[in-house]
mmCIF file of C-alpha atoms in Angstrom:
data_model
loop_
_atom_site.group_PDB
_atom_site.id
_atom_site.type_symbol
_atom_site.label_atom_id
_atom_site.label_comp_id
_atom_site.label_asym_id
_atom_site.label_seq_id
_atom_site.Cartn_x
_atom_site.Cartn_y
_atom_site.Cartn_z
ATOM 1 C CA MET A 22 -1.595 2.523 -1.490
ATOM 2 C CA ALA A 23 1.889 3.998 -1.132
ATOM 3 C CA GLY A 24 4.401 2.019 0.891
ATOM 4 C CA ALA A 25 2.173 -0.885 1.872
ATOM 5 C CA VAL A 26 1.668 -2.954 -1.262
ATOM 6 C CA ASP A 27 3.520 -6.275 -1.373
ATOM 7 C CA LEU A 28 4.792 -6.711 -4.933
ATOM 8 C CA SER A 29 7.102 -9.621 -4.122
ATOM 9 C CA ALA A 30 4.787 -12.111 -5.805
ATOM 10 C CA LEU A 31 5.616 -10.499 -9.141
ATOM 11 C CA LYS A 32 9.377 -10.869 -8.729
ATOM 12 C CA ASP A 33 11.720 -13.439 -10.167
ATOM 13 C CA ARG A 34 9.608 -14.400 -13.149
ATOM 14 C CA PRO A 35 11.445 -15.377 -16.355
ATOM 15 C CA ALA A 36 11.993 -12.391 -18.625
ATOM 16 C CA PRO A 37 10.203 -12.478 -21.980
ATOM 17 C CA PRO A 38 12.185 -12.501 -25.222
ATOM 18 C CA PRO A 39 12.859 -9.049 -26.747
ATOM 19 C CA ALA A 40 10.114 -7.712 -28.964
ATOM 20 C CA ALA A 41 10.693 -7.936 -32.674
ATOM 21 C CA GLY A 42 12.935 -5.140 -33.871
ATOM 22 C CA SER A 43 14.002 -4.137 -30.359
ATOM 23 C CA ASP A 44 17.596 -3.331 -29.506
ATOM 24 C CA ASP A 45 18.746 -4.637 -26.113
ATOM 25 C CA SER A 46 21.411 -1.960 -25.863
ATOM 26 C CA SER A 47 18.815 0.805 -25.808
ATOM 27 C CA ALA A 48 15.712 -1.006 -24.566
ATOM 28 C CA GLY A 49 16.303 0.275 -21.046
ATOM 29 C CA LEU A 50 16.001 3.859 -22.305
ATOM 30 C CA ALA A 51 12.459 3.568 -23.676
ATOM 31 C CA PRO A 52 10.105 6.067 -22.008
ATOM 32 C CA ILE A 53 7.090 3.825 -22.779
ATOM 33 C CA VAL A 54 7.004 0.088 -22.040
ATOM 34 C CA ASP A 55 4.375 -2.627 -22.100
ATOM 35 C CA VAL A 56 4.461 -4.510 -18.808
ATOM 36 C CA THR A 57 3.375 -8.079 -18.099
ATOM 37 C CA THR A 58 3.817 -10.372 -15.113
ATOM 38 C CA ALA A 59 6.889 -11.777 -16.866
ATOM 39 C CA ASN A 60 8.790 -8.507 -17.103
ATOM 40 C CA PHE A 61 7.255 -6.658 -14.137
ATOM 41 C CA GLU A 62 10.335 -6.930 -11.944
ATOM 42 C CA ALA A 63 12.693 -5.566 -14.600
ATOM 43 C CA GLU A 64 10.427 -2.917 -16.095
ATOM 44 C CA VAL A 65 8.785 -1.622 -12.911
ATOM 45 C CA LEU A 66 10.647 -2.609 -9.750
ATOM 46 C CA GLN A 67 14.189 -2.293 -11.125
ATOM 47 C CA ARG A 68 13.492 0.705 -13.365
ATOM 48 C CA SER A 69 11.870 2.555 -10.472
ATOM 49 C CA SER A 70 15.242 2.671 -8.715
ATOM 50 C CA GLN A 71 16.349 5.020 -11.511
ATOM 51 C CA VAL A 72 13.286 7.145 -12.202
ATOM 52 C CA PRO A 73 9.594 7.074 -11.259
ATOM 53 C CA VAL A 74 7.605 4.456 -13.152
ATOM 54 C CA ILE A 75 4.034 5.503 -13.883
ATOM 55 C CA VAL A 76 2.062 2.259 -14.017
ATOM 56 C CA ASP A 77 -1.010 2.680 -16.217
ATOM 57 C CA LEU A 78 -3.485 -0.138 -15.490
ATOM 58 C CA GLY A 79 -6.229 -0.229 -18.071
ATOM 59 C CA SER A 80 -8.196 -2.322 -20.517
ATOM 60 C CA ALA A 81 -8.760 -2.219 -24.247
ATOM 61 C CA ARG A 82 -12.455 -2.598 -23.422
ATOM 62 C CA SER A 83 -12.466 0.822 -21.777
ATOM 63 C CA PRO A 84 -12.428 3.933 -23.994
ATOM 64 C CA GLN A 85 -11.497 5.952 -20.903
ATOM 65 C CA SER A 86 -8.436 3.723 -20.423
ATOM 66 C CA ALA A 87 -7.385 4.090 -24.036
ATOM 67 C CA ALA A 88 -7.658 7.882 -23.885
ATOM 68 C CA LEU A 89 -5.644 8.105 -20.667
ATOM 69 C CA THR A 90 -2.974 5.794 -22.090
ATOM 70 C CA ARG A 91 -2.568 8.023 -25.158
ATOM 71 C CA GLN A 92 -2.416 11.080 -22.895
ATOM 72 C CA LEU A 93 0.269 9.564 -20.654
ATOM 73 C CA GLY A 94 2.217 8.319 -23.656
ATOM 74 C CA GLN A 95 2.464 11.798 -25.116
ATOM 75 C CA LEU A 96 3.558 13.254 -21.772
ATOM 76 C CA ALA A 97 6.146 10.491 -21.361
ATOM 77 C CA LEU A 98 7.698 11.375 -24.706
ATOM 78 C CA GLU A 99 7.763 15.035 -23.688
ATOM 79 C CA ALA A 100 9.404 14.145 -20.375
ATOM 80 C CA GLY A 101 12.368 12.640 -22.218
ATOM 81 C CA GLY A 102 13.175 9.897 -19.728
ATOM 82 C CA ALA A 103 12.411 11.770 -16.519
ATOM 83 C CA TRP A 104 9.848 9.028 -15.846
ATOM 84 C CA VAL A 105 8.619 5.851 -17.536
ATOM 85 C CA HIS A 106 5.101 5.123 -18.757
ATOM 86 C CA ALA A 107 4.448 1.440 -17.977
ATOM 87 C CA ARG A 108 1.304 0.211 -19.739
ATOM 88 C CA VAL A 109 -0.496 -2.779 -18.202
ATOM 89 C CA ASP A 110 -3.432 -4.587 -19.802
ATOM 90 C CA VAL A 111 -5.312 -5.845 -16.739
ATOM 91 C CA ASP A 112 -7.315 -8.321 -18.813
ATOM 92 C CA SER A 113 -4.111 -10.153 -19.767
ATOM 93 C CA ASN A 114 -2.305 -9.496 -16.479
ATOM 94 C CA PRO A 115 -4.838 -9.678 -13.636
ATOM 95 C CA GLN A 116 -2.076 -10.607 -11.159
ATOM 96 C CA ILE A 117 -0.583 -7.126 -11.459
ATOM 97 C CA ALA A 118 -3.906 -5.443 -10.810
ATOM 98 C CA GLN A 119 -4.468 -7.766 -7.847
ATOM 99 C CA ALA A 120 -1.031 -7.014 -6.402
ATOM 100 C CA PHE A 121 -1.768 -3.288 -6.483
ATOM 101 C CA GLY A 122 -5.280 -3.760 -5.103
ATOM 102 C CA VAL A 123 -6.853 -2.068 -8.117
ATOM 103 C CA LYS A 124 -10.606 -1.574 -7.746
ATOM 104 C CA ALA A 125 -11.394 0.380 -10.925
ATOM 105 C CA ILE A 126 -9.904 1.082 -14.334
ATOM 106 C CA PRO A 127 -8.145 3.040 -15.407
ATOM 107 C CA THR A 128 -5.900 3.331 -12.352
ATOM 108 C CA VAL A 129 -2.515 5.026 -12.463
ATOM 109 C CA ILE A 130 0.136 4.351 -9.820
ATOM 110 C CA ALA A 131 3.522 6.024 -9.458
ATOM 111 C CA VAL A 132 6.208 3.582 -8.290
ATOM 112 C CA ALA A 133 9.581 4.744 -6.954
ATOM 113 C CA ALA A 134 12.349 2.596 -5.468
ATOM 114 C CA GLY A 135 10.106 -0.446 -5.822
ATOM 115 C CA GLN A 136 7.201 0.975 -3.813
ATOM 116 C CA PRO A 137 3.914 2.694 -4.732
ATOM 117 C CA LEU A 138 4.167 6.436 -4.122
ATOM 118 C CA ALA A 139 0.889 7.955 -5.334
ATOM 119 C CA ASP A 140 -2.139 6.932 -7.380
ATOM 120 C CA PHE A 141 -5.421 8.035 -8.888
ATOM 121 C CA GLU A 142 -8.412 6.487 -10.637
ATOM 122 C CA GLY A 143 -10.184 7.614 -13.781
ATOM 123 C CA SER A 144 -9.324 10.185 -16.409
ATOM 124 C CA GLN A 145 -7.708 13.519 -15.588
ATOM 125 C CA PRO A 146 -7.651 16.905 -17.348
ATOM 126 C CA ASP A 147 -4.312 17.481 -19.037
ATOM 127 C CA GLU A 148 -3.329 20.321 -16.713
ATOM 128 C CA GLN A 149 -4.198 18.287 -13.591
ATOM 129 C CA LEU A 150 -2.274 15.277 -14.885
ATOM 130 C CA ARG A 151 0.792 17.403 -15.578
ATOM 131 C CA LYS A 152 0.663 18.795 -12.030
ATOM 132 C CA TRP A 153 0.379 15.266 -10.604
ATOM 133 C CA LEU A 154 3.393 14.114 -12.594
ATOM 134 C CA GLU A 155 5.374 17.174 -11.524
ATOM 135 C CA ALA A 156 4.548 16.392 -7.900
ATOM 136 C CA VAL A 157 5.822 12.823 -8.367
ATOM 137 C CA GLU A 158 9.061 14.113 -9.898
ATOM 138 C CA GLN A 159 9.520 16.598 -7.072
ATOM 139 C CA ALA A 160 8.845 13.947 -4.424
ATOM 140 C CA THR A 161 11.543 11.680 -5.887
ATOM 141 C CA ALA A 162 14.090 14.338 -6.832
ATOM 142 C CA GLY A 163 17.554 13.359 -5.630
ATOM 143 C CA LYS A 164 16.317 10.055 -4.199
ATOM 144 C CA LEU A 165 16.750 7.842 -7.284
ATOM 145 C CA THR A 166 19.832 7.091 -9.372
ATOM 146 C CA GLY A 167 18.907 9.367 -12.259
ATOM 147 C CA PRO A 168 17.288 9.718 -15.687
ATOM 148 C CA LEU A 169 17.332 6.728 -17.991
ATOM 149 C CA ASN A 170 18.767 8.805 -20.809
ATOM 150 C CA ALA A 171 21.656 10.242 -18.810
ATOM 151 C CA GLY A 172 24.757 10.927 -20.897
ATOM 152 C CA ASP A 173 28.036 9.055 -20.818
ATOM 153 C CA ASP A 174 29.443 11.428 -18.239
ATOM 154 C CA ALA A 175 26.578 10.736 -15.822
ATOM 155 C CA GLY A 176 27.841 9.493 -12.498
ATOM 156 C CA GLU A 177 31.207 11.265 -12.779
ATOM 157 C CA ASP A 178 30.375 13.420 -9.788
ATOM 158 C CA GLU A 179 31.638 11.949 -6.564
ATOM 159 C CA PRO A 180 28.815 10.395 -4.540
ATOM 160 C CA GLU A 181 27.989 12.073 -1.294
ATOM 161 C CA PRO A 182 29.688 10.306 1.609
ATOM 162 C CA GLU A 183 27.386 8.278 3.822
ATOM 163 C CA ASP A 184 26.616 9.666 7.233
ATOM 164 C CA PRO A 185 28.775 7.547 9.581
ATOM 165 C CA ARG A 186 26.098 7.744 12.253
ATOM 166 C CA PHE A 187 23.591 6.004 9.987
ATOM 167 C CA VAL A 188 26.236 3.536 8.823
ATOM 168 C CA ALA A 189 26.904 2.536 12.436
ATOM 169 C CA ALA A 190 23.206 2.061 13.100
ATOM 170 C CA GLU A 191 22.714 -0.020 9.942
ATOM 171 C CA GLU A 192 25.705 -2.206 10.809
ATOM 172 C CA ALA A 193 24.206 -2.810 14.241
ATOM 173 C CA ILE A 194 20.939 -3.909 12.600
ATOM 174 C CA ASP A 195 22.835 -6.268 10.286
ATOM 175 C CA GLU A 196 24.426 -7.811 13.376
ATOM 176 C CA GLY A 197 21.069 -8.150 15.091
ATOM 177 C CA ASP A 198 22.017 -5.657 17.787
ATOM 178 C CA PHE A 199 18.796 -3.657 17.899
ATOM 179 C CA VAL A 200 19.698 -2.059 21.222
ATOM 180 C CA ALA A 201 22.808 -0.493 19.699
ATOM 181 C CA ALA A 202 20.911 0.522 16.563
ATOM 182 C CA GLU A 203 18.177 2.187 18.615
ATOM 183 C CA ALA A 204 20.783 4.043 20.656
ATOM 184 C CA ALA A 205 22.522 5.227 17.466
ATOM 185 C CA TYR A 206 19.325 6.572 15.917
ATOM 186 C CA GLN A 207 18.278 8.152 19.203
ATOM 187 C CA ALA A 208 21.615 9.959 19.369
ATOM 188 C CA ILE A 209 20.979 11.429 15.917
ATOM 189 C CA ILE A 210 17.522 12.600 16.956
ATOM 190 C CA ASP A 211 18.859 14.118 20.178
ATOM 191 C CA ALA A 212 21.297 16.156 18.093
ATOM 192 C CA GLU A 213 18.843 16.843 15.246
ATOM 193 C CA PRO A 214 15.234 16.664 16.492
ATOM 194 C CA SER A 215 13.914 17.381 12.981
ATOM 195 C CA ASN A 216 15.807 14.509 11.315
ATOM 196 C CA THR A 217 12.837 12.630 9.873
ATOM 197 C CA GLU A 218 14.995 9.860 8.400
ATOM 198 C CA ALA A 219 16.422 8.983 11.815
ATOM 199 C CA LEU A 220 12.985 9.149 13.431
ATOM 200 C CA ALA A 221 11.477 6.791 10.854
ATOM 201 C CA ALA A 222 14.429 4.424 11.238
ATOM 202 C CA LEU A 223 14.091 4.466 15.024
ATOM 203 C CA ARG A 224 10.443 3.441 14.781
ATOM 204 C CA GLN A 225 11.328 0.592 12.435
ATOM 205 C CA VAL A 226 14.113 -0.637 14.720
ATOM 206 C CA ARG A 227 11.850 -0.605 17.753
ATOM 207 C CA PHE A 228 9.307 -2.640 15.838
ATOM 208 C CA LEU A 229 11.929 -5.153 14.665
ATOM 209 C CA ALA A 230 13.312 -5.481 18.175
ATOM 210 C CA ARG A 231 9.853 -6.081 19.572
ATOM 211 C CA VAL A 232 8.598 -8.548 17.012
ATOM 212 C CA GLN A 233 11.640 -10.822 17.245
ATOM 213 C CA HIS A 234 10.546 -11.845 20.737
ATOM 214 C CA VAL A 235 6.965 -12.691 19.761
ATOM 215 C CA ASP A 236 6.094 -16.383 19.368
ATOM 216 C CA VAL A 237 5.346 -17.560 15.855
ATOM 217 C CA ASP A 238 1.986 -18.910 17.056
ATOM 218 C CA ALA A 239 0.901 -15.511 18.370
ATOM 219 C CA VAL A 240 -1.858 -15.128 15.767
ATOM 220 C CA GLU A 241 -3.293 -18.565 16.498
ATOM 221 C CA ARG A 242 -3.172 -17.889 20.230
ATOM 222 C CA ALA A 243 -4.865 -14.507 19.823
ATOM 223 C CA ASP A 244 -7.633 -15.985 17.697
ATOM 224 C CA ALA A 245 -8.258 -18.560 20.422
ATOM 225 C CA THR A 246 -8.373 -15.907 23.190
ATOM 226 C CA PRO A 247 -10.070 -12.815 21.711
ATOM 227 C CA SER A 248 -10.380 -11.158 25.135
ATOM 228 C CA ASP A 249 -6.621 -11.314 25.797
ATOM 229 C CA VAL A 250 -5.405 -7.810 24.953
ATOM 230 C CA THR A 251 -1.715 -8.700 25.147
ATOM 231 C CA ALA A 252 -2.265 -11.601 22.744
ATOM 232 C CA GLN A 253 -4.059 -9.300 20.269
ATOM 233 C CA ILE A 254 -1.236 -6.754 20.400
ATOM 234 C CA GLU A 255 1.437 -9.412 19.799
ATOM 235 C CA ALA A 256 -0.578 -10.974 16.978
ATOM 236 C CA ALA A 257 -0.905 -7.584 15.262
ATOM 237 C CA ASP A 258 2.884 -7.198 15.360
ATOM 238 C CA VAL A 259 3.302 -10.603 13.747
ATOM 239 C CA GLU A 260 0.746 -9.857 11.044
ATOM 240 C CA LEU A 261 2.449 -6.588 10.196
ATOM 241 C CA SER A 262 5.827 -8.345 9.997
ATOM 242 C CA GLN A 263 4.194 -10.756 7.524
ATOM 243 C CA GLN A 264 3.167 -7.851 5.252
ATOM 244 C CA LYS A 265 -0.473 -7.994 6.397
ATOM 245 C CA PRO A 266 -1.095 -4.434 7.639
ATOM 246 C CA GLU A 267 -4.836 -4.492 7.008
ATOM 247 C CA ALA A 268 -5.214 -7.625 9.157
ATOM 248 C CA ALA A 269 -3.081 -6.104 11.918
ATOM 249 C CA PHE A 270 -5.051 -2.858 11.931
ATOM 250 C CA ALA A 271 -8.400 -4.661 11.816
ATOM 251 C CA ARG A 272 -7.430 -6.866 14.764
ATOM 252 C CA LEU A 273 -6.563 -3.913 16.983
ATOM 253 C CA ILE A 274 -9.610 -1.887 15.941
ATOM 254 C CA ALA A 275 -11.859 -4.865 16.713
ATOM 255 C CA GLY A 276 -10.295 -5.020 20.171
ATOM 256 C CA ILE A 277 -10.795 -1.294 20.701
ATOM 257 C CA LYS A 278 -14.503 -1.681 19.951
ATOM 258 C CA LYS A 279 -14.886 -4.325 22.665
ATOM 259 C CA THR A 280 -12.752 -2.812 25.443
ATOM 260 C CA ALA A 281 -12.597 0.232 27.672
ATOM 261 C CA GLY A 282 -10.238 1.929 30.083
ATOM 262 C CA ASP A 283 -6.621 0.796 30.219
ATOM 263 C CA GLU A 284 -7.143 -2.101 27.818
ATOM 264 C CA ARG A 285 -8.568 0.181 25.153
ATOM 265 C CA THR A 286 -5.695 2.613 25.710
ATOM 266 C CA GLN A 287 -3.142 -0.190 25.220
ATOM 267 C CA LEU A 288 -4.720 -1.266 21.947
ATOM 268 C CA ARG A 289 -5.069 2.283 20.642
ATOM 269 C CA THR A 290 -1.484 3.150 21.571
ATOM 270 C CA ARG A 291 -0.120 0.136 19.692
ATOM 271 C CA LEU A 292 -2.305 0.878 16.672
ATOM 272 C CA LEU A 293 -0.991 4.453 16.483
ATOM 273 C CA GLU A 294 2.573 3.123 16.749
ATOM 274 C CA LEU A 295 1.945 0.830 13.791
ATOM 275 C CA PHE A 296 0.457 3.714 11.788
ATOM 276 C CA GLU A 297 3.738 5.591 12.251
ATOM 277 C CA LEU A 298 5.596 2.877 10.319
ATOM 278 C CA PHE A 299 3.753 3.995 7.164
ATOM 279 C CA ASP A 300 3.325 7.140 5.140
ATOM 280 C CA ALA A 301 0.455 9.071 6.728
ATOM 281 C CA ALA A 302 -1.171 9.376 3.283
ATOM 282 C CA ASP A 303 -1.120 5.625 2.651
ATOM 283 C CA PRO A 304 -4.705 4.646 1.746
ATOM 284 C CA ILE A 305 -4.558 1.644 4.081
ATOM 285 C CA VAL A 306 -3.650 3.907 6.989
ATOM 286 C CA VAL A 307 -6.220 6.522 6.012
ATOM 287 C CA ALA A 308 -8.949 3.866 5.901
ATOM 288 C CA ALA A 309 -7.843 2.392 9.231
ATOM 289 C CA ARG A 310 -7.850 5.822 10.878
ATOM 290 C CA ARG A 311 -11.453 6.291 9.781
ATOM 291 C CA LYS A 312 -12.388 2.934 11.280
ATOM 292 C CA LEU A 313 -10.531 3.824 14.478
ATOM 293 C CA ALA A 314 -12.490 7.063 14.766
ATOM 294 C CA SER A 315 -15.750 5.130 14.361
ATOM 295 C CA ALA A 316 -14.646 2.604 16.981
ATOM 296 C CA LEU A 317 -13.830 5.342 19.486
ATOM 297 C CA TYR A 318 -16.856 7.532 18.905
#
C-alpha cells in the first residue's frame, strides 16, 4: 500500500468546527484524534509531515476493532507525541477506507509525509504492535519536521544546508529541462554509486521526460490495437502518470502473456522500470510481481 495510494480526493474539504471544550491553541498537540473526511487533510496529511500518523480504520460493530483502538490509544499516550493515533470509523467515513483500499477491518496504516508507509490487518499482540510502531518511528527518524509536543526552543538548531547538486537538479526540473536534471543526478551517482536518493530521483526524471512526449490519447489507441507493443508501453506510462499503477501493470502483464521474443522482452523491461518507481515492498508492486511470474512461467 505504501507510496501508491492516491489520497488527493480527501484533500481540500471544509474543516469541521472544533469539538466542544477543545482548545485550538493545543489541538494540534493531541496524540489521539478522531478523523473524518472533513478533517482528513489537516489531521492526517498535514500532521504526517511532522510525525507518523497511525490511521486506525475500524468499526464500532467489530469488537476486534474496539480492542485494537484501545490498545493503540494507550500506546499513543505512552509515546507522548512521537506519533499520532488517528481513529477512523469506516461506517461513517467509507470514502477514507476506499481511498486506502481497505479490504478488512480493523486495518492500521502508518502515514508519513502524506503517503502510506506500512500497514497491517487484524489484531496484534502488544509486543508485536510495539515492535511495528518502533519500526515506523525508525523508518521516519530525521525525515519529518519533529514531534508535535516539541518545546519552545525546537527548531533553534540551524537546518542542514541543501546539497547544491540536488538543488541544481530540482531547479532544472522546475524549468522543464529534464535533460539537465538527468545529467545532474547522473553526476551524483557517478560520484556516489550508493546514493539511493539520487538513483530514485534519476528514475523519476527519466519517467517524466519520457511521458511528456506521449500523446494524451495513448490509452485509447492502445485499447484499439492490443497487438501493438509500442502502444501498450506508451499507454502504461500514461496510466502511471495518472496515478493508475494497477492499470499500467495489468496492461503490460497482459501483453507479456500474449507475446514472445523481443516483444515480450520490451514489455517486461518497461514493467520492471515502472516497478522501480515504487517501494519494493509496496503491496501493489508485490502483487504485480506475482502476476508477472505467473505470466512468464
